[in-house]
Coordinates of C-alpha atoms in Angstrom, one line a residue:
Chain A
X1 CA 0.0 0.0 0.0
X2 CA 1.2 3.5 -0.7
X3 CA 2.4 5.5 2.1
X4 CA 0.0 8.2 3.0
X5 CA 1.3 11.8 2.9
X6 CA 1.4 13.4 6.3
X7 CA -1.2 16.0 5.3
X8 CA -3.7 13.2 4.7
X9 CA -3.2 11.5 8.1
X10 CA -5.7 11.7 10.9
X11 CA -3.0 13.1 13.2
X12 CA -2.4 16.0 10.9
X13 CA -6.2 16.8 10.9
X14 CA -6.4 16.6 14.6
X15 CA -3.3 18.9 15.1
X16 CA -5.0 21.4 12.8
X17 CA -8.2 21.2 14.8
X18 CA -6.3 21.6 18.1
X19 CA -4.4 24.7 16.7
X20 CA -7.7 26.2 15.6
X21 CA -9.3 25.6 19.0
X22 CA -6.4 27.2 20.7
X23 CA -6.8 30.2 18.3
X24 CA -10.4 30.5 19.4
X25 CA -9.4 30.5 23.1
X26 CA -6.6 32.9 22.5
X27 CA -8.9 35.3 20.5
X28 CA -11.6 35.1 23.1
X29 CA -9.2 36.0 26.0
X30 CA -7.5 38.7 23.9
X31 CA -10.8 40.3 23.1
X32 CA -11.8 40.5 26.7
X33 CA -8.4 41.7 28.0
X34 CA -7.5 44.5 25.7
X35 CA -9.3 47.9 25.3
X36 CA -9.5 51.3 27.0
X37 CA -9.6 49.5 30.4
X38 CA -6.9 47.0 31.3
X39 CA -8.4 43.8 32.4
X40 CA -6.6 40.7 33.7
X41 CA -7.3 37.1 32.8
X42 CA -8.3 36.4 36.5
X43 CA -11.0 39.1 36.1
X44 CA -12.4 37.1 33.2
X45 CA -12.4 33.9 35.1
X46 CA -14.1 35.7 38.2
X47 CA -16.8 37.2 36.0
X48 CA -17.6 34.0 34.2
X49 CA -17.8 32.2 37.5
X50 CA -20.4 34.6 38.7
X51 CA -18.7 37.7 40.3
X52 CA -20.3 40.9 38.8
X53 CA -19.4 43.4 41.5
X54 CA -16.3 45.2 40.4
X55 CA -16.1 47.7 37.6
X56 CA -13.8 45.4 35.6
X57 CA -16.3 42.6 36.1
X58 CA -19.1 44.9 34.9
X59 CA -17.2 45.9 31.8
X60 CA -16.5 42.2 31.0
X61 CA -20.1 41.1 31.7
X62 CA -22.0 43.9 30.1
X63 CA -19.7 44.7 27.2
X64 CA -16.7 42.6 26.2
X65 CA -18.0 39.1 27.1
X66 CA -21.2 39.3 25.1
X67 CA -19.5 41.0 22.3
X68 CA -16.9 38.3 22.0
X69 CA -19.5 35.6 22.2
X70 CA -21.5 37.3 19.5
X71 CA -18.4 37.7 17.3
X72 CA -17.7 33.9 17.7
X73 CA -21.3 32.9 16.9
X74 CA -21.5 35.3 13.8
X75 CA -18.2 33.9 12.6
X76 CA -19.4 30.3 13.0
X77 CA -22.7 31.0 11.3
X78 CA -21.2 32.9 8.2
X79 CA -18.4 30.4 7.8
X80 CA -20.8 27.4 7.9
X81 CA -23.2 29.0 5.7
X82 CA -20.5 29.7 3.1
X83 CA -19.0 26.2 3.2
X84 CA -22.5 24.6 2.8
X85 CA -23.4 26.9 -0.1
X86 CA -20.2 26.1 -2.0
X87 CA -21.1 22.5 -1.8
X88 CA -24.7 22.8 -2.6
X89 CA -24.2 25.2 -5.6
X90 CA -21.1 23.4 -6.8
X91 CA -19.5 26.8 -7.0
X92 CA -16.4 27.7 -5.2
X93 CA -17.3 31.4 -5.2
X94 CA -20.7 30.8 -3.5
X95 CA -21.2 32.7 -0.3
X96 CA -24.2 34.0 1.6
X97 CA -24.5 37.0 -0.8
X98 CA -25.1 34.8 -3.8
X99 CA -28.4 33.4 -2.6
X100 CA -29.6 36.9 -1.9
X101 CA -29.3 36.7 1.9
X102 CA -27.2 39.8 2.2
X103 CA -29.1 42.0 -0.3
X104 CA -32.5 41.0 1.2
X105 CA -31.4 41.7 4.8
X106 CA -29.7 44.8 3.6
X107 CA -32.7 46.4 1.9
X108 CA -35.1 45.6 4.7
X109 CA -32.6 46.6 7.5
X110 CA -31.7 49.9 5.8
X111 CA -35.4 50.6 5.1
X112 CA -36.0 50.6 8.9
X113 CA -32.8 52.4 9.9
X114 CA -33.2 55.2 7.5
X115 CA -37.0 55.5 6.6
X116 CA -38.4 54.4 10.0
X117 CA -35.7 55.0 12.5
X118 CA -38.3 55.1 15.3
X119 CA -38.7 51.3 14.9
X120 CA -34.8 50.7 15.1
X121 CA -35.1 47.8 17.6
X122 CA -37.1 45.8 15.0
X123 CA -34.0 45.7 12.6
X124 CA -32.9 42.1 13.5
X125 CA -36.3 40.7 12.9
X126 CA -37.0 42.7 9.7
X127 CA -33.6 42.0 8.3
X128 CA -34.1 38.3 8.9
X129 CA -37.5 38.4 7.2
X130 CA -35.9 40.3 4.3
X131 CA -33.1 37.7 3.9
X132 CA -35.6 34.8 4.0
X133 CA -37.9 36.7 1.5
X134 CA -35.0 37.1 -0.9
X135 CA -34.0 33.5 -0.6
X136 CA -37.6 32.4 -1.3
X137 CA -37.9 34.8 -4.4
X138 CA -34.6 33.4 -5.8
X139 CA -35.8 29.8 -5.3
X140 CA -39.1 30.5 -7.1
X141 CA -37.3 32.2 -9.9
X142 CA -34.8 29.2 -10.2
X143 CA -37.5 26.6 -9.9
X144 CA -38.3 24.9 -13.1
X145 CA -39.3 21.3 -12.4
X146 CA -36.3 21.1 -10.1
X147 CA -33.5 23.1 -8.8
X148 CA -30.5 23.8 -10.9
X149 CA -27.5 25.3 -9.2
X150 CA -26.6 27.5 -12.2
X151 CA -30.1 29.1 -12.3
X152 CA -29.9 29.7 -8.6
X153 CA -26.7 31.6 -9.0
X154 CA -28.1 33.6 -11.9
X155 CA -31.4 34.6 -10.3
X156 CA -29.4 35.3 -7.0
X157 CA -27.2 37.7 -8.9
X158 CA -30.3 39.4 -10.5
X159 CA -32.3 39.7 -7.3
X160 CA -29.1 41.0 -5.5
X161 CA -28.7 43.7 -8.1
X162 CA -32.3 44.7 -7.8
X163 CA -32.2 44.9 -4.0
X164 CA -29.0 46.7 -4.2
X165 CA -30.5 49.3 -6.4
X166 CA -33.3 49.6 -3.7
X167 CA -30.7 50.2 -1.1
X168 CA -28.9 52.8 -3.2
X169 CA -32.2 54.5 -3.9
X170 CA -33.1 54.8 -0.2
X171 CA -29.5 56.1 0.6
X172 CA -29.9 58.8 -2.1
X173 CA -33.4 59.9 -1.1
X174 CA -32.6 60.1 2.6
X175 CA -28.9 61.1 2.2
X176 CA -29.2 63.1 5.5
X177 CA -29.9 60.0 7.5
X178 CA -27.4 57.5 6.2
X179 CA -25.0 57.3 9.2
X180 CA -26.7 54.4 10.9
X181 CA -27.1 52.6 7.6
X182 CA -23.4 52.8 6.9
X183 CA -22.3 50.8 9.9
X184 CA -25.1 48.2 9.2
X185 CA -23.9 47.9 5.6
X186 CA -20.3 47.2 6.7
X187 CA -21.1 45.0 9.6
X188 CA -20.4 46.1 13.1
X189 CA -20.4 44.5 16.5
X190 CA -20.4 47.9 18.3
X191 CA -22.7 48.1 21.3
X192 CA -24.2 44.6 20.9
X193 CA -24.9 42.7 24.0
X194 CA -26.8 39.7 25.4
X195 CA -30.0 40.3 23.5
X196 CA -28.3 39.7 20.2
X197 CA -26.5 36.7 21.5
X198 CA -29.8 35.2 22.5
X199 CA -31.2 36.0 19.0
X200 CA -28.4 34.1 17.2
X201 CA -27.5 31.3 19.5
X202 CA -30.3 28.9 18.7
X203 CA -29.5 29.1 15.0
X204 CA -25.7 28.5 15.7
X205 CA -26.4 25.4 17.8
X206 CA -29.0 23.9 15.5
X207 CA -26.9 24.8 12.4
X208 CA -23.7 23.2 13.8
X209 CA -25.5 20.1 14.9
X210 CA -27.4 19.6 11.7
X211 CA -24.3 20.3 9.6
X212 CA -22.2 17.8 11.6
X213 CA -24.9 15.1 11.5
X214 CA -25.6 15.3 7.8
X215 CA -22.1 16.1 6.6
X216 CA -21.9 12.9 4.6
X217 CA -25.0 13.8 2.6
X218 CA -23.2 16.8 1.4
X219 CA -20.1 14.9 0.7
X220 CA -22.1 12.6 -1.5
X221 CA -24.0 15.5 -3.2
X222 CA -20.7 17.0 -4.3
X223 CA -20.0 13.8 -6.3
X224 CA -22.6 15.0 -8.8
X225 CA -26.3 14.7 -8.9
X226 CA -26.5 11.4 -10.9
X227 CA -23.8 9.7 -8.9
X228 CA -25.4 10.8 -5.6
X229 CA -28.9 9.6 -6.7
X230 CA -27.3 6.2 -7.8
X231 CA -25.9 5.9 -4.2
X232 CA -29.3 6.4 -2.8
X233 CA -29.3 10.1 -1.8
X234 CA -32.5 12.1 -2.2
X235 CA -30.7 14.8 -4.2
X236 CA -33.6 17.4 -4.3
X237 CA -34.4 17.2 -0.6
X238 CA -30.7 17.3 0.4
X239 CA -30.0 20.4 -1.7
X240 CA -33.1 22.2 -0.5
X241 CA -32.5 21.3 3.2
X242 CA -28.9 22.5 3.1
X243 CA -29.8 25.7 1.3
X244 CA -32.5 26.5 3.9
X245 CA -30.0 25.7 6.6
X246 CA -27.3 28.0 5.0
X247 CA -30.0 30.7 4.6
X248 CA -31.1 30.6 8.2
X249 CA -27.4 30.7 9.5
X250 CA -26.5 33.6 7.3
X251 CA -29.7 35.5 7.9
X252 CA -29.5 35.2 11.6
X253 CA -25.9 36.6 11.5
X254 CA -26.7 39.4 9.2
X255 CA -29.7 40.5 11.3
X256 CA -27.7 41.1 14.4
X257 CA -24.4 42.6 12.9
X258 CA -25.3 43.8 9.5
X259 CA -23.7 42.9 6.2
X260 CA -20.4 41.2 7.2
X261 CA -18.8 40.0 4.0
X262 CA -15.8 37.8 3.3
X263 CA -16.2 35.4 6.2
X264 CA -18.3 33.0 4.2
X265 CA -15.8 33.0 1.4
X266 CA -12.4 33.1 3.1
X267 CA -12.8 30.8 5.9
X268 CA -14.1 27.7 3.9
X269 CA -11.5 28.2 1.3
X270 CA -8.7 28.5 3.7
X271 CA -9.8 25.3 5.4
X272 CA -10.2 23.5 2.0
X273 CA -6.7 24.4 1.1
X274 CA -5.3 23.1 4.4
X275 CA -7.6 20.0 5.1
X276 CA -9.3 19.1 1.8
X277 CA -12.9 19.0 1.0
X278 CA -14.4 16.4 3.3
X279 CA -17.2 18.1 5.1
X280 CA -16.9 15.9 8.2
X281 CA -13.6 17.7 9.0
X282 CA -14.4 20.9 7.2
X283 CA -17.5 21.8 9.3
X284 CA -15.8 21.8 12.7
X285 CA -12.7 23.4 11.3
X286 CA -14.6 26.3 9.4
X287 CA -16.6 26.9 12.6
X288 CA -13.5 27.3 14.7
X289 CA -11.6 29.4 12.2
X290 CA -14.8 31.5 11.5
X291 CA -15.2 32.2 15.3
X292 CA -11.4 33.0 15.9
X293 CA -11.3 35.2 12.8
X294 CA -14.3 37.4 13.6
X295 CA -13.2 37.8 17.3
X296 CA -9.7 38.8 16.3
X297 CA -10.9 41.2 13.6
X298 CA -13.4 42.8 16.1
X299 CA -10.8 43.2 18.8
X300 CA -8.6 44.9 16.2
X301 CA -11.3 47.0 14.8
X302 CA -12.1 48.2 18.4
X303 CA -8.6 48.9 19.6
X304 CA -6.4 50.0 16.7
X305 CA -7.8 53.5 16.4
X306 CA -9.2 53.7 19.9
X307 CA -11.4 55.5 20.9
X308 CA -12.8 55.4 17.3
X309 CA -14.2 52.1 16.2
X310 CA -13.8 50.8 12.6
X311 CA -16.7 48.6 11.5
X312 CA -15.5 45.0 11.7
X313 CA -16.4 44.4 8.1
X314 CA -13.7 46.7 6.9
X315 CA -11.1 45.0 9.1
X316 CA -12.3 41.7 7.8
X317 CA -11.6 42.8 4.2
X318 CA -8.2 44.3 5.0
X319 CA -7.0 41.2 7.1
X320 CA -8.8 38.5 5.2
X321 CA -8.1 39.2 1.5
X322 CA -4.3 39.2 1.7
X323 CA -4.4 36.0 3.8
X324 CA -6.7 34.4 1.2
X325 CA -4.4 35.5 -1.7
X326 CA -1.4 34.1 0.2
X327 CA -3.1 30.7 0.6
X328 CA -4.1 30.6 -3.0
X329 CA -0.6 31.4 -4.2
X330 CA 1.1 28.9 -1.9
Chain X
X1 CA -37.3 -15.2 -7.7
X2 CA -38.7 -13.6 -10.9
X3 CA -36.7 -14.1 -14.0
X4 CA -37.0 -10.4 -15.0
X5 CA -35.2 -8.0 -12.7
X6 CA -35.8 -4.7 -14.4
X7 CA -38.5 -3.8 -16.8
X8 CA -39.3 -0.8 -18.8
X9 CA -43.0 -0.3 -19.8
X10 CA -44.2 2.1 -22.5
X11 CA -41.5 4.5 -21.7
X12 CA -41.6 7.9 -23.3
X13 CA -38.9 10.4 -22.3
X14 CA -37.1 13.4 -23.5
X15 CA -35.8 16.9 -22.6
X16 CA -37.9 20.0 -22.8
X17 CA -39.9 19.7 -26.1
X18 CA -37.8 17.0 -27.7
X19 CA -39.1 13.5 -27.4
X20 CA -36.1 11.1 -27.4
X21 CA -37.7 7.9 -26.4
X22 CA -41.0 6.8 -27.7
X23 CA -42.7 3.8 -26.3
X24 CA -39.9 1.7 -25.1
X25 CA -40.6 -1.8 -23.7
X26 CA -37.6 -3.8 -22.3
X27 CA -37.3 -6.8 -19.9
X28 CA -33.8 -7.3 -18.4
X29 CA -33.3 -10.9 -17.4
X30 CA -31.5 -11.6 -14.0
X31 CA -27.8 -12.5 -14.2
X32 CA -27.4 -11.5 -17.9
X33 CA -25.2 -8.8 -19.5
X34 CA -27.0 -6.5 -21.8
X35 CA -25.4 -3.8 -24.0
X36 CA -27.4 -0.9 -25.4
X37 CA -26.0 0.1 -28.8
X38 CA -27.2 2.5 -31.4
X39 CA -26.1 5.5 -33.4
X40 CA -25.4 8.9 -31.8
X41 CA -28.5 10.8 -30.8
X42 CA -30.7 7.6 -30.8
X43 CA -31.5 7.8 -27.2
X44 CA -29.2 5.2 -25.5
X45 CA -28.0 7.5 -22.8
X46 CA -31.6 8.8 -22.3
X47 CA -32.8 5.3 -21.9
X48 CA -30.1 4.4 -19.3
X49 CA -30.7 7.7 -17.4
X50 CA -34.5 6.8 -17.2
X51 CA -33.7 3.3 -16.1
X52 CA -31.4 4.6 -13.4
X53 CA -34.1 7.1 -12.2
X54 CA -31.8 10.1 -13.1
X55 CA -34.4 11.3 -15.7
X56 CA -38.1 11.3 -14.9
X57 CA -40.0 9.9 -18.0
X58 CA -43.0 11.8 -19.5
X59 CA -45.0 8.6 -19.4
X60 CA -44.5 4.9 -18.8
X61 CA -42.6 3.3 -15.9
X62 CA -39.5 1.5 -14.9
X63 CA -40.0 -1.5 -12.6
X64 CA -37.3 -2.9 -10.4
X65 CA -38.4 -6.3 -9.1
X66 CA -42.0 -5.1 -10.0
X67 CA -41.8 -1.8 -8.2
X68 CA -41.8 1.5 -9.9
X69 CA -38.3 3.1 -9.2
X70 CA -39.7 6.7 -9.3
X71 CA -42.2 5.9 -6.5
X72 CA -39.8 3.8 -4.3
X73 CA -37.6 5.3 -1.7
X74 CA -34.4 6.1 -3.5
X75 CA -32.3 4.5 -0.8
X76 CA -34.2 1.2 -1.3
X77 CA -33.6 1.3 -5.0
X78 CA -29.9 1.9 -4.3
X79 CA -29.7 -1.2 -2.2
X80 CA -30.5 -3.3 -5.4
X81 CA -29.3 -1.1 -8.2
X82 CA -25.8 0.6 -8.6
X83 CA -25.3 3.3 -11.3
X84 CA -22.1 4.4 -13.0
X85 CA -23.0 7.5 -14.9
X86 CA -21.0 9.1 -17.7
X87 CA -20.7 12.8 -16.8
X88 CA -18.6 12.6 -13.6
X89 CA -17.8 16.3 -13.4
X90 CA -16.8 16.2 -9.7
X91 CA -13.2 17.4 -9.0
X92 CA -13.4 15.7 -5.6
X93 CA -10.2 15.2 -3.7
X94 CA -11.4 12.3 -1.5
X95 CA -9.5 9.1 -1.5
X96 CA -10.5 6.0 -3.2
X97 CA -11.3 4.3 0.1
X98 CA -13.7 7.2 1.1
X99 CA -15.4 7.0 -2.3
X100 CA -15.9 3.3 -1.9
X101 CA -17.3 3.9 1.6
X102 CA -20.0 6.1 0.1
X103 CA -21.1 3.0 -1.7
X104 CA -22.4 1.7 1.7
X105 CA -24.7 5.0 2.1
X106 CA -27.8 3.2 1.1
X107 CA -27.3 0.4 3.6
X108 CA -26.7 2.7 6.6
X109 CA -29.0 4.5 9.0
X110 CA -28.2 8.2 9.2
X111 CA -27.2 8.2 12.8
X112 CA -25.0 5.1 12.6
X113 CA -21.4 4.8 11.5
X114 CA -19.7 2.0 9.6
X115 CA -20.2 -1.4 11.2
X116 CA -18.1 -4.4 10.7
X117 CA -20.1 -5.6 7.7
X118 CA -19.6 -2.2 6.0
X119 CA -15.9 -2.3 6.5
X120 CA -15.4 -5.8 5.2
X121 CA -17.5 -5.1 2.1
X122 CA -15.5 -1.9 1.3
X123 CA -12.4 -3.9 1.7
X124 CA -13.7 -6.6 -0.5
X125 CA -14.8 -4.1 -3.2
X126 CA -11.4 -2.4 -3.2
X127 CA -9.6 -5.8 -3.6
X128 CA -12.0 -7.1 -6.2
X129 CA -11.3 -4.2 -8.5
X130 CA -7.5 -4.3 -7.9
X131 CA -7.4 -1.0 -6.1
X132 CA -5.8 -2.2 -2.8
X133 CA -2.5 -0.5 -3.6
X134 CA -4.2 2.8 -4.6
X135 CA -6.8 3.0 -1.9
X136 CA -5.2 6.0 -0.2
X137 CA -4.7 7.9 -3.4
X138 CA -6.9 10.9 -4.1
X139 CA -9.5 10.4 -6.9
X140 CA -8.2 13.4 -8.9
X141 CA -4.7 12.0 -8.8
X142 CA -5.8 8.7 -10.6
X143 CA -5.5 7.9 -14.3
X144 CA -8.7 7.4 -16.3
X145 CA -8.6 3.6 -16.0
X146 CA -7.9 3.7 -12.3
X147 CA -10.6 6.2 -11.7
X148 CA -13.1 4.0 -13.5
X149 CA -12.1 1.0 -11.4
X150 CA -12.5 3.1 -8.3
X151 CA -16.0 4.0 -9.3
X152 CA -16.8 0.4 -10.1
X153 CA -15.5 -0.5 -6.6
X154 CA -18.0 2.2 -5.2
X155 CA -20.8 0.6 -7.2
X156 CA -20.1 -2.9 -6.0
X157 CA -19.8 -1.8 -2.5
X158 CA -23.6 -1.2 -2.7
X159 CA -23.9 -5.0 -3.1
X160 CA -26.3 -4.5 -6.0
X161 CA -28.2 -7.1 -7.9
X162 CA -28.1 -5.0 -11.0
X163 CA -25.6 -2.5 -12.2
X164 CA -26.2 0.1 -14.9
X165 CA -23.2 1.7 -16.7
X166 CA -23.3 4.5 -19.2
X167 CA -20.3 4.2 -21.6
X168 CA -17.8 2.8 -19.0
X169 CA -14.8 2.8 -21.4
X170 CA -15.1 6.2 -23.0
X171 CA -11.8 8.1 -22.9
X172 CA -9.8 4.9 -22.1
X173 CA -7.1 3.5 -24.3
X174 CA -7.6 0.0 -25.7
X175 CA -5.9 -1.9 -22.9
X176 CA -7.8 -0.1 -20.2
X177 CA -11.0 -0.5 -22.2
X178 CA -10.5 -4.3 -22.2
X179 CA -9.5 -4.3 -18.5
X180 CA -12.8 -2.6 -17.6
X181 CA -14.9 -4.8 -19.9
X182 CA -13.3 -7.9 -18.4
X183 CA -13.8 -6.7 -14.8
X184 CA -17.5 -6.0 -15.6
X185 CA -17.9 -9.4 -17.1
X186 CA -16.1 -11.2 -14.3
X187 CA -18.3 -9.3 -11.8
X188 CA -21.4 -10.3 -13.5
X189 CA -20.3 -13.9 -13.7
X190 CA -18.8 -14.4 -10.3
X191 CA -21.0 -12.0 -8.2
X192 CA -24.2 -12.7 -10.2
X193 CA -24.7 -9.0 -10.9
X194 CA -27.0 -8.3 -13.8
X195 CA -25.4 -5.6 -16.1
X196 CA -26.9 -3.2 -18.4
X197 CA -24.5 -0.9 -20.2
X198 CA -24.3 1.7 -23.0
X199 CA -21.4 0.9 -25.3
X200 CA -20.0 2.5 -28.4
X201 CA -17.8 -0.3 -29.5
X202 CA -19.8 -2.9 -31.2
X203 CA -17.2 -5.6 -30.9
X204 CA -16.9 -5.1 -27.2
X205 CA -20.6 -5.2 -26.9
X206 CA -20.8 -8.4 -28.9
X207 CA -17.9 -10.1 -27.1
X208 CA -19.0 -9.4 -23.6
X209 CA -22.9 -9.4 -23.7
X210 CA -25.5 -12.0 -23.6
X211 CA -27.9 -9.7 -25.4
X212 CA -27.6 -6.5 -27.5
X213 CA -30.4 -3.9 -27.4
X214 CA -30.3 -2.0 -30.7
X215 CA -31.9 1.5 -30.3
X216 CA -32.7 3.6 -33.4
X217 CA -34.9 6.6 -33.9
X218 CA -36.4 6.7 -30.4
X219 CA -37.5 3.2 -30.4
X220 CA -36.0 -0.3 -29.7
X221 CA -35.1 -1.7 -33.2
X222 CA -34.1 -5.2 -32.2
X223 CA -33.2 -7.2 -29.1
X224 CA -31.1 -10.3 -29.8
X225 CA -27.9 -12.2 -29.2
X226 CA -24.7 -10.7 -30.7
X227 CA -24.6 -13.4 -33.4
X228 CA -28.2 -12.8 -34.5
X229 CA -27.7 -9.0 -34.8
X230 CA -24.4 -9.0 -36.5
X231 CA -25.3 -11.8 -39.0
X232 CA -28.7 -10.5 -40.0
X233 CA -27.3 -7.3 -41.3
X234 CA -29.4 -5.0 -39.0
X235 CA -26.3 -3.3 -37.6
X236 CA -25.3 -2.3 -41.0
X237 CA -28.7 -0.8 -41.7
X238 CA -29.0 1.1 -38.5
X239 CA -25.6 2.6 -38.5
X240 CA -25.5 3.2 -42.2
X241 CA -22.2 1.5 -42.8
X242 CA -21.1 -1.2 -45.1
X243 CA -19.3 -3.9 -43.0
X244 CA -17.6 -7.2 -43.4
X245 CA -18.4 -9.9 -40.9
X246 CA -15.1 -11.6 -40.0
X247 CA -14.7 -14.3 -37.6
X248 CA -12.4 -14.5 -34.6
X249 CA -9.8 -17.2 -35.3
X250 CA -9.8 -18.3 -31.6
X251 CA -13.5 -18.9 -30.9
X252 CA -15.2 -18.1 -34.2
X253 CA -17.3 -15.4 -32.8
X254 CA -18.3 -12.8 -35.3
X255 CA -16.4 -9.6 -35.7
X256 CA -18.1 -6.6 -37.1
X257 CA -15.6 -4.6 -39.3
X258 CA -17.2 -1.4 -40.7
X259 CA -15.4 -0.6 -43.9
X260 CA -17.2 2.6 -45.2
X261 CA -20.2 4.7 -44.8
X262 CA -23.2 3.7 -46.8
X263 CA -23.9 6.0 -49.7

């Protein structure tokens, strides 16, 4: 038997997962420690174990801890969503924006922020509804006796363009009120707290579990529709189920932090380049890297020009794109 | 056990507004090897795609052991029927072994991993197709012939009663074509797997099949043994060629040598 290359061995994969997990822990601690107030690791431990009395504990409990948890959850959701969509659409460039999630959430979110600012606290729900509405419209357009990935991508692009035009129109007509809309469009974790964590957490847990349980179905789907059917996979149901899951994951993330791009594209690709395309390993690895990446980017966004905060989406692009290009050239 | 394993009844099928198959009736007998042959565009691939439930027919039905394959749970169909399709577009980087393990998908419950049976069947399938040395190689690093053997290993890991193959030797050189044909014939003989395949090479079809199904103009033109079809001149008519019928010096089986296109 041929000797297996080290990169193909289980031990290499375990090592990568352990490194990624360590990165998550590091990013989490870093995000809680750094900032305008110096906080020690023991403060974090105290706070998590229930001591909320001191100023430091209050800062951790009310601001940094929920923000880091939210960053991790958003990272997991977007990264999983992207890796699912790339498989389902058989398109390595697929990410949540391609099935209209971002444009749908964007249009509805901005409509509230700019036109009806008095209902601002409805943004998560309305953005979520917009994302799902866009996904449904794209599916209806792409449905023709079955779902064809190419038609989904094409109608996704068309609907995204239309919704994008809607966003531009709102920004032009209400140019005096665009400030709130801008942070939403670039994705920001600023002043998010436990409420947002509660909104997104159920989706992250359900999404992670379902993805891990059904990973092999997606592995088989990637072999091609005819081959997958021959092996006994219900191709239509699998594709529909995974697309819905990806839509829910991305929509829940967008509804709490706005349009955060790149995560769904960069994270799955980096993992593919390092670990290959087996979804059983890819899903846990993308979840870990997604969490670490968004936490680190947000910490950077919050501290680099302190006290001014940069929207995390911009940091994401500045950090993520060169890294992605590096992996691609390697 | 019924003699007929797969049967096609009044099948009409096509794509969009083109009707490609018009009223096909075909009974596949258990344990035999069938080759579907015919000129380009006659509907061979459409027929095998409908028989493998990859193309829903406009009317008519395909019965596997008497049950309509389009109305049966697709997993139950896959426990009896394996399919090797032609357009394998996947650029998958999984290993041969993983691919063969997917062959067990239809026999597993979604919550369960591989049990001992699955493991020994996967091992058997890999060994049976001569892929043992290559089992840790990635699919996209295999040659054409090796890849086809890996896919056959995946198909027999399903432990099928019947196997459908769409042009299994396309893009292979002559040695690898023969290698695949001999493997398929041996599997049919030794594992009692019924085989239905679409083939381009008339002489491969004649040499390795019990029956030839000649398709022309959306209909089944003739079904018969290779000798019958070659000797009665139907092949020449359908393919519009002038041919000489030679005979193999080893076993006197007929060899169809097409000399020129019919004017």
